[in-house]
PDB file of C-alpha atoms in Angstrom:
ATOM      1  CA  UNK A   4       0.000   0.000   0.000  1.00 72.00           C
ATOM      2  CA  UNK A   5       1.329   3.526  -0.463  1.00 87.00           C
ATOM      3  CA  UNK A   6       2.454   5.589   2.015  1.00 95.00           C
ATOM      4  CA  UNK A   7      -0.879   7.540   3.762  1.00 97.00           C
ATOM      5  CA  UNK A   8      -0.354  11.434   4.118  1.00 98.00           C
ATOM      6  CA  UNK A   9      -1.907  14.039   6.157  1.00 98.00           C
ATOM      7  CA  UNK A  10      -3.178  17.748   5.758  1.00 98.00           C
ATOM      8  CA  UNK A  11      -2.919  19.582   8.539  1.00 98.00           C
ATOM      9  CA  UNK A  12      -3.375  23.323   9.757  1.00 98.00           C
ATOM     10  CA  UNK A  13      -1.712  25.039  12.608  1.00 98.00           C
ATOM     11  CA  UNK A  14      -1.548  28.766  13.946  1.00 98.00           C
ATOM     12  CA  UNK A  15      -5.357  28.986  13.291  1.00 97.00           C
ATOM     13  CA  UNK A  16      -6.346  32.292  13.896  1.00 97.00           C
ATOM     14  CA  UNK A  17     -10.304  32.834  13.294  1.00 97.00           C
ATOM     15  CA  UNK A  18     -10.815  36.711  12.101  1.00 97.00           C
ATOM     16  CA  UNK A  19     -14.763  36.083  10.885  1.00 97.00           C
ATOM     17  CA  UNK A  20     -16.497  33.283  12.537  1.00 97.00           C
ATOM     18  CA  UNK A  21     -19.259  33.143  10.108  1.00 97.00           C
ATOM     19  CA  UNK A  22     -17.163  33.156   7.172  1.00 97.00           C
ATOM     20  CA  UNK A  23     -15.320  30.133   8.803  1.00 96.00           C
ATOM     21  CA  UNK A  24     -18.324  28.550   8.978  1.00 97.00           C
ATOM     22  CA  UNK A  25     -19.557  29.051   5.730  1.00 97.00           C
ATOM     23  CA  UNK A  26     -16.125  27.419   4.954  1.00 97.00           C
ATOM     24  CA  UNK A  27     -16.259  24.146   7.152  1.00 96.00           C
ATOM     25  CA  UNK A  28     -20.167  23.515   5.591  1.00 97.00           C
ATOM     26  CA  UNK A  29     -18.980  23.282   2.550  1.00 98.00           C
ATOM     27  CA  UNK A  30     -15.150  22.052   3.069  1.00 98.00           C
ATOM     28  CA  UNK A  31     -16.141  18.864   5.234  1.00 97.00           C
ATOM     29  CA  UNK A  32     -17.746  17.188   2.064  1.00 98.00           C
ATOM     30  CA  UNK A  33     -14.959  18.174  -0.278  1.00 98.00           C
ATOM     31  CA  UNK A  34     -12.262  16.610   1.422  1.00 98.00           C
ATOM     32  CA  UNK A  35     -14.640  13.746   2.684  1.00 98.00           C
ATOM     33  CA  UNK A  36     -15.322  13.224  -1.873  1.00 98.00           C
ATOM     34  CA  UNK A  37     -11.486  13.507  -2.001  1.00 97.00           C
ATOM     35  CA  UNK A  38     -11.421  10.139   0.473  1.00 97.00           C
ATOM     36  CA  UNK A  39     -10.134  12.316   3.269  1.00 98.00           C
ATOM     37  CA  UNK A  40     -10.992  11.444   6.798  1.00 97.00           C
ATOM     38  CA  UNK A  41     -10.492  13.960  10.071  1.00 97.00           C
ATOM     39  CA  UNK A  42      -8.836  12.580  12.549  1.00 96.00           C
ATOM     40  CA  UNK A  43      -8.525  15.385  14.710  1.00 97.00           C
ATOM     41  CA  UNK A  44     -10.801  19.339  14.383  1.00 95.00           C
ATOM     42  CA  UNK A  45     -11.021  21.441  16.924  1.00 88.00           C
ATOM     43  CA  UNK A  46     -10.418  19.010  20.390  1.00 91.00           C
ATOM     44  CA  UNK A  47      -8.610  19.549  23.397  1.00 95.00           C
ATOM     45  CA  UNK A  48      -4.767  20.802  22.472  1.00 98.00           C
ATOM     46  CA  UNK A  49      -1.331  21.032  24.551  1.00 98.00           C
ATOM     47  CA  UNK A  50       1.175  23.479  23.291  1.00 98.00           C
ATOM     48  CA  UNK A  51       4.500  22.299  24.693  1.00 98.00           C
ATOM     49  CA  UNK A  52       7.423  24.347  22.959  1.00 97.00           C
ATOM     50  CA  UNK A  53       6.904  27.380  20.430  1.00 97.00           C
ATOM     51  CA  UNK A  54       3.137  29.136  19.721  1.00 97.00           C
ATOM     52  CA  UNK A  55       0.292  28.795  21.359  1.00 97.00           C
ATOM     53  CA  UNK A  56      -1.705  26.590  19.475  1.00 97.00           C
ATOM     54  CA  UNK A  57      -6.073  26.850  20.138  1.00 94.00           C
ATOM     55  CA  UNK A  58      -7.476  24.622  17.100  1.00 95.00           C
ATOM     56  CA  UNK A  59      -5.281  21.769  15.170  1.00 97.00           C
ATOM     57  CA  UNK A  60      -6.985  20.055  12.701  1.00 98.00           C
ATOM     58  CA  UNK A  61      -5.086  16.816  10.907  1.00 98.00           C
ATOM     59  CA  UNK A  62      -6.765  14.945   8.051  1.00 98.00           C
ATOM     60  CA  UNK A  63      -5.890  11.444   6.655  1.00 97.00           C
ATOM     61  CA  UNK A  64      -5.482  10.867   2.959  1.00 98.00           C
ATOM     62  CA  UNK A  65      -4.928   7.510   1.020  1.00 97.00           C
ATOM     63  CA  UNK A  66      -1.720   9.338  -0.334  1.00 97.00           C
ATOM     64  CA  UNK A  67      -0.090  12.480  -1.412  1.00 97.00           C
ATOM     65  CA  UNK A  68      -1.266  12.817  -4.285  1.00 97.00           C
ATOM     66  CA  UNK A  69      -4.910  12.313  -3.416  1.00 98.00           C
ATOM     67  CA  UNK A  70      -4.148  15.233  -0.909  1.00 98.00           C
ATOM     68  CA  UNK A  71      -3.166  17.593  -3.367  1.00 98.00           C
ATOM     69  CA  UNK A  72      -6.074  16.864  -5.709  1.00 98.00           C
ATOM     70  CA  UNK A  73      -8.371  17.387  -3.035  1.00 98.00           C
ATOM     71  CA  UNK A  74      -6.681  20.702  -2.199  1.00 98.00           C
ATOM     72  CA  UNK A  75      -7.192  22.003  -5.550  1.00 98.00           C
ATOM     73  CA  UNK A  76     -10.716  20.372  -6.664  1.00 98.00           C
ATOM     74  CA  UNK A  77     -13.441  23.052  -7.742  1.00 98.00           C
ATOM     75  CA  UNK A  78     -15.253  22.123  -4.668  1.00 98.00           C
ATOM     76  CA  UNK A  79     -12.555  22.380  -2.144  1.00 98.00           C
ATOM     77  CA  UNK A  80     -11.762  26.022  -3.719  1.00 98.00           C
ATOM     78  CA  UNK A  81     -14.853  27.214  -3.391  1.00 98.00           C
ATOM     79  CA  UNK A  82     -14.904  26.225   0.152  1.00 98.00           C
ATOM     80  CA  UNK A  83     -11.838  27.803   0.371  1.00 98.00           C
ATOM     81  CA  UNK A  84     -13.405  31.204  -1.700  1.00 97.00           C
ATOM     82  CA  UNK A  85     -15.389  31.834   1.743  1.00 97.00           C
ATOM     83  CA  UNK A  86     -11.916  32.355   4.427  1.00 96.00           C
ATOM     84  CA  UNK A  87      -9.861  34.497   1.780  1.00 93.00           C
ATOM     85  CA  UNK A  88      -8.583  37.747   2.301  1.00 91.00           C
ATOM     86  CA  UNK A  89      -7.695  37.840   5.764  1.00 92.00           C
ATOM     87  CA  UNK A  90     -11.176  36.117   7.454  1.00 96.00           C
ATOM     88  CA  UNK A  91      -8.880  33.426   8.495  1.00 97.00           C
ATOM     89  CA  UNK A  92      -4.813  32.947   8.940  1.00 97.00           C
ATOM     90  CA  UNK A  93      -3.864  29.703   9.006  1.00 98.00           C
ATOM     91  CA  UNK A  94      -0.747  27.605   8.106  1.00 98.00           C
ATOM     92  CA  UNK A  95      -1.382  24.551   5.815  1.00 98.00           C
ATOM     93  CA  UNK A  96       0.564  21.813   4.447  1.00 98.00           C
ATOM     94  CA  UNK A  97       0.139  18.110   3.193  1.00 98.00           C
ATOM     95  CA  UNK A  98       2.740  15.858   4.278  1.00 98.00           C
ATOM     96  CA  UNK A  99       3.661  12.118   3.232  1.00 98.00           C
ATOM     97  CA  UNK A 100       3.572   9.760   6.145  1.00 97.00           C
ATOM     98  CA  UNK A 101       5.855   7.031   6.921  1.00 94.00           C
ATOM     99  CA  UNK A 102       5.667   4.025   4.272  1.00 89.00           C
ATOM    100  CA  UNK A 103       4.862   0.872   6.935  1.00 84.00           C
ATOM    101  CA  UNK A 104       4.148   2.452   9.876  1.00 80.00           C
ATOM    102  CA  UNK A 105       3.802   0.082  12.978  1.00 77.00           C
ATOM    103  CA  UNK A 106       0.339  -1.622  13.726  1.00 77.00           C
ATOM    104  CA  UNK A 107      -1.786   0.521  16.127  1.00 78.00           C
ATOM    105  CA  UNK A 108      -2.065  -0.814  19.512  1.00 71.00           C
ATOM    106  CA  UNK A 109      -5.345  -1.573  21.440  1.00 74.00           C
ATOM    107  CA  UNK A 110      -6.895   1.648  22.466  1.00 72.00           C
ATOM    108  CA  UNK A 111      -9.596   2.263  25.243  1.00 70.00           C
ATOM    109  CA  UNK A 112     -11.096   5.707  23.916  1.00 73.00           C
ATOM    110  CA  UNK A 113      -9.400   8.116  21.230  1.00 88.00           C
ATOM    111  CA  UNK A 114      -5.815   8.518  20.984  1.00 93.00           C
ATOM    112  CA  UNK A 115      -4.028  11.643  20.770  1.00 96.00           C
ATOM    113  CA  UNK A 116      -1.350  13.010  18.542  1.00 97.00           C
ATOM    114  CA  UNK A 117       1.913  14.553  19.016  1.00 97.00           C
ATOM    115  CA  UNK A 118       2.741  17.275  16.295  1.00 97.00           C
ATOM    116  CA  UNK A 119       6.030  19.136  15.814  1.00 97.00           C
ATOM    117  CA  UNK A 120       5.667  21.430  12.546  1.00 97.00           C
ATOM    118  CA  UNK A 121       7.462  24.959  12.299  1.00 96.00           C
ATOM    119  CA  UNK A 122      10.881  23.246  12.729  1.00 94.00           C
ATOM    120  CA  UNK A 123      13.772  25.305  11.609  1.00 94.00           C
ATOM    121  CA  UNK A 124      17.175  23.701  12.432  1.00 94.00           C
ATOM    122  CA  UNK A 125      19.989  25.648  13.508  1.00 97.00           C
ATOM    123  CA  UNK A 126      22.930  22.579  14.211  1.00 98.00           C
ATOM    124  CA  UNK A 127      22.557  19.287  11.961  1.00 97.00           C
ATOM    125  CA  UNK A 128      24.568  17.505  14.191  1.00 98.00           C
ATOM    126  CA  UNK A 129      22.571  17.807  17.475  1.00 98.00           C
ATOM    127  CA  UNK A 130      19.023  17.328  15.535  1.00 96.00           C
ATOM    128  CA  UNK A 131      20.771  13.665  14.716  1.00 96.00           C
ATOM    129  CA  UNK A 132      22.132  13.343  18.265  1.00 98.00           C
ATOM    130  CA  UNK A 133      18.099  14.343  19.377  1.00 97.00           C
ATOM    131  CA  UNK A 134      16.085  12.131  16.363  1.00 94.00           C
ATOM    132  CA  UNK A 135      18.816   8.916  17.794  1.00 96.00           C
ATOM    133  CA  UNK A 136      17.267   9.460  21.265  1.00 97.00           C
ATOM    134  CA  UNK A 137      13.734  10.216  20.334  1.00 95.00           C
ATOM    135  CA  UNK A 138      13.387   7.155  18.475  1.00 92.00           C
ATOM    136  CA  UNK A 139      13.389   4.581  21.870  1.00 94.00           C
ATOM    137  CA  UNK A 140      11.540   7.500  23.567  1.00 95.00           C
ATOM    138  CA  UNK A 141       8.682   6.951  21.200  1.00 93.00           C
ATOM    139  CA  UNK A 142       8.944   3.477  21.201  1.00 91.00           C
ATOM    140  CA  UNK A 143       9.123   3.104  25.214  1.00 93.00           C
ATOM    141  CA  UNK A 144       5.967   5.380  24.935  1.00 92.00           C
ATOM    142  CA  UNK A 145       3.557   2.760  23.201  1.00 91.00           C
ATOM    143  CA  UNK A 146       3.471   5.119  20.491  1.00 92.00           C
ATOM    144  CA  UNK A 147       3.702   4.963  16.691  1.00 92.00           C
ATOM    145  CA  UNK A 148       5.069   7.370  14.148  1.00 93.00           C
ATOM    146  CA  UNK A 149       3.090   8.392  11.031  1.00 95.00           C
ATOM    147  CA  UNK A 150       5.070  10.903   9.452  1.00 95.00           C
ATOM    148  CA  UNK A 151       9.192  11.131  10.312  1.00 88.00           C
ATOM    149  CA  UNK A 152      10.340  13.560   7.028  1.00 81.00           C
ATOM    150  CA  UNK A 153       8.419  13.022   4.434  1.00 88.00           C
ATOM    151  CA  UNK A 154       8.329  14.788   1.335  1.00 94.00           C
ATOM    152  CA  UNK A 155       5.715  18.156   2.611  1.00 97.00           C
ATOM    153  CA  UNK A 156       3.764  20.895   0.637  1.00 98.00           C
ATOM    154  CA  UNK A 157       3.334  23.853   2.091  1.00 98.00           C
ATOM    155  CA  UNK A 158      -0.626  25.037   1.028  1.00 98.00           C
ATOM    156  CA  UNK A 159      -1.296  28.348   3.056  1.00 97.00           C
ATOM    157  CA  UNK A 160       1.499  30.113   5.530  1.00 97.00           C
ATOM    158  CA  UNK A 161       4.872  29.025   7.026  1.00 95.00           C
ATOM    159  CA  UNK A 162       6.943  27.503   4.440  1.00 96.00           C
ATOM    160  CA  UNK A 163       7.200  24.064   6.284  1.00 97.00           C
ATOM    161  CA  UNK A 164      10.103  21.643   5.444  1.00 93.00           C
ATOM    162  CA  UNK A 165      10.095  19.053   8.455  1.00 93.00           C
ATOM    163  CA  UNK A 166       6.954  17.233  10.165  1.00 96.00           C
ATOM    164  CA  UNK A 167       7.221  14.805  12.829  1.00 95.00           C
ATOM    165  CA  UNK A 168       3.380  13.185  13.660  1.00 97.00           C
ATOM    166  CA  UNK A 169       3.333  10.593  16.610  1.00 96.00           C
ATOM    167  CA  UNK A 170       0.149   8.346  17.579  1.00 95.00           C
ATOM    168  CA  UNK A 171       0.067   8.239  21.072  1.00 95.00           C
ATOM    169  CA  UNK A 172      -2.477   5.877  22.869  1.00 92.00           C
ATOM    170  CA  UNK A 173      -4.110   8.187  24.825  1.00 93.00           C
ATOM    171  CA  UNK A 174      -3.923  11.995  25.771  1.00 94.00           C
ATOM    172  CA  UNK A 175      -2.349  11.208  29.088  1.00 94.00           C
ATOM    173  CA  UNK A 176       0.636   8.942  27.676  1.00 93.00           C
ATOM    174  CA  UNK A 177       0.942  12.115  25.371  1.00 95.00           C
ATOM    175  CA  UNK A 178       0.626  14.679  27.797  1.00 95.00           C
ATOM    176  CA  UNK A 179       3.430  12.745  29.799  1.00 95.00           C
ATOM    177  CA  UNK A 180       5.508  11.701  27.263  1.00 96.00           C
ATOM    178  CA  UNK A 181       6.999  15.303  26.988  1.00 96.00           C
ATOM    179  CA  UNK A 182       9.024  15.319  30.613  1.00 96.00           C
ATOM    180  CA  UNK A 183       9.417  11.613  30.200  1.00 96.00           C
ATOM    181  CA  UNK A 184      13.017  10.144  31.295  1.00 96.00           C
ATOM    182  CA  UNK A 185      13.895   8.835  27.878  1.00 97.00           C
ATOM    183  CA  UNK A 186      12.444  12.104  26.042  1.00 97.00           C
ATOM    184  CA  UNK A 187      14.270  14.724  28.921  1.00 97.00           C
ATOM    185  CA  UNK A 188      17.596  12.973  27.098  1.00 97.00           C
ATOM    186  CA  UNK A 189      16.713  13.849  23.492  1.00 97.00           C
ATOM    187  CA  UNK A 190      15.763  17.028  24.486  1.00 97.00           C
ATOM    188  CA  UNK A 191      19.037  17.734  26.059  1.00 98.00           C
ATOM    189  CA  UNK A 192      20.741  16.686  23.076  1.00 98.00           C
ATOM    190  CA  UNK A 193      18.850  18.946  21.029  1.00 97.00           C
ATOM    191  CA  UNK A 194      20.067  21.850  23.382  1.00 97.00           C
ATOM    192  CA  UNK A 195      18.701  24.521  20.770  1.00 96.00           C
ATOM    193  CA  UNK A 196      19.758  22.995  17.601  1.00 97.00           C
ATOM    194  CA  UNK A 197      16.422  23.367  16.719  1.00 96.00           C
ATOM    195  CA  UNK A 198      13.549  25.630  16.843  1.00 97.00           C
ATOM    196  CA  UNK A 199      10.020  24.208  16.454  1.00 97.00           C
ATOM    197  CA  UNK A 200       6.282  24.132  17.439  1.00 98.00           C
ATOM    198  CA  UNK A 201       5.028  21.122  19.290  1.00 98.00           C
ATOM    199  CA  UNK A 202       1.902  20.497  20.392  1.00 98.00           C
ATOM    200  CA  UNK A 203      -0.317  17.798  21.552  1.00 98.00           C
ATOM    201  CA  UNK A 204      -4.245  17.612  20.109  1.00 98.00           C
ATOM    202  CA  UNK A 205      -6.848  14.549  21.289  1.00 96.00           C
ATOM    203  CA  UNK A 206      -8.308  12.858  18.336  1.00 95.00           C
ATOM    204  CA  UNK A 207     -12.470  12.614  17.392  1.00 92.00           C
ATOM    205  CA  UNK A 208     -13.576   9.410  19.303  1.00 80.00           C
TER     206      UNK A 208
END
């Protein structure tokens, strides 16, 4: 199967509510026609390093491509017609997710996600010192990754170049995964090689 990929807006900042919500009527069954499925609009949200995030929404694709398509269909643009021109800022990208990402453990309730986006790296070397001690952070977690670098496409805002998503079982393994022994170390390593948004965002049950 090809790799899944995910759109996904951050730094939502709502100028008009009724023009947003002459958007999501009418945006819902465009990217639901473009086989895209929410996983998580408008639930509870962390911010943990960088801006203060209020609404995340992430939306699950059958592939990049798809994504795209949907981005750019006649009905997805005139969704889109009704938050132009300043009614609402918003970053937006597509991103590819990992090719075979681990099978999803049992779940009691929705799981949350862990989102870093707005990543701009400053030292090469101690990102690779952090991404070697994330990796059996994430793992020691229960958690999964879904998208680790992928290719990304920046729709609307921030020109984004690096996405990490993480599928944590539950919003308290997420909300303690953070200050977590293994994860204290990789931040350490990191020691400001990299500046970044990360936030945490409970999925639709």
């Amino acid at each position: 199967p090809m790799a899944k990929a995910y759109w996904m807006s951050l730094r939502i900042q709502i100028h008009d509510a009724d023009k947003m919500k002459a958007y999501a009527e009418k945006a819902g069954p465009a990217i639901a026609a473009g086989g895209g499925k929410f996983l998580a609009r408008g639930g509870k949200v962390k911010s943990l390093e960088g801006y203060d995030q209020g609404r995340v929404v992430i939306i699950e694709f059958p592939d990049f491509d798809t994504a795209l398509k949907t981005y750019h269909s006649p009905a997805y643009e005139d969704a889109h017609s009704h938050i132009l021109n300043g009614a609402v800022e918003r970053d937006t990208f597509i991103v590819e997710g990992i090719e075979d990402p681990a099978p999803r453990g049992e779940t009691a309730g929705p799981v949350a996600y862990w989102i870093g986006a707005h990543m701009t790296v400053h030292d090469a070397d101690k990102m690779a010192a952090y991404v070697a001690k994330a990796t059996p952070a994430i793992q020691a977690a229960g958690a999964r990754g879904l998208v680790r670098g992928g290719r990304v496409q920046t729709m609307e805002g921030f020109p984004q170049t690096r996405i990490a998503l993480i599928e944590h079982l539950n919003w308290d393994v997420a909300a303690a995964y953070y200050d977590s022994p293994l994860y204290v170390e990789a931040r350490k390593a990191l020691d400001g090689g990299c500046t970044r948004d990360i936030c945490i965002t409970e999925a639709l049950a």
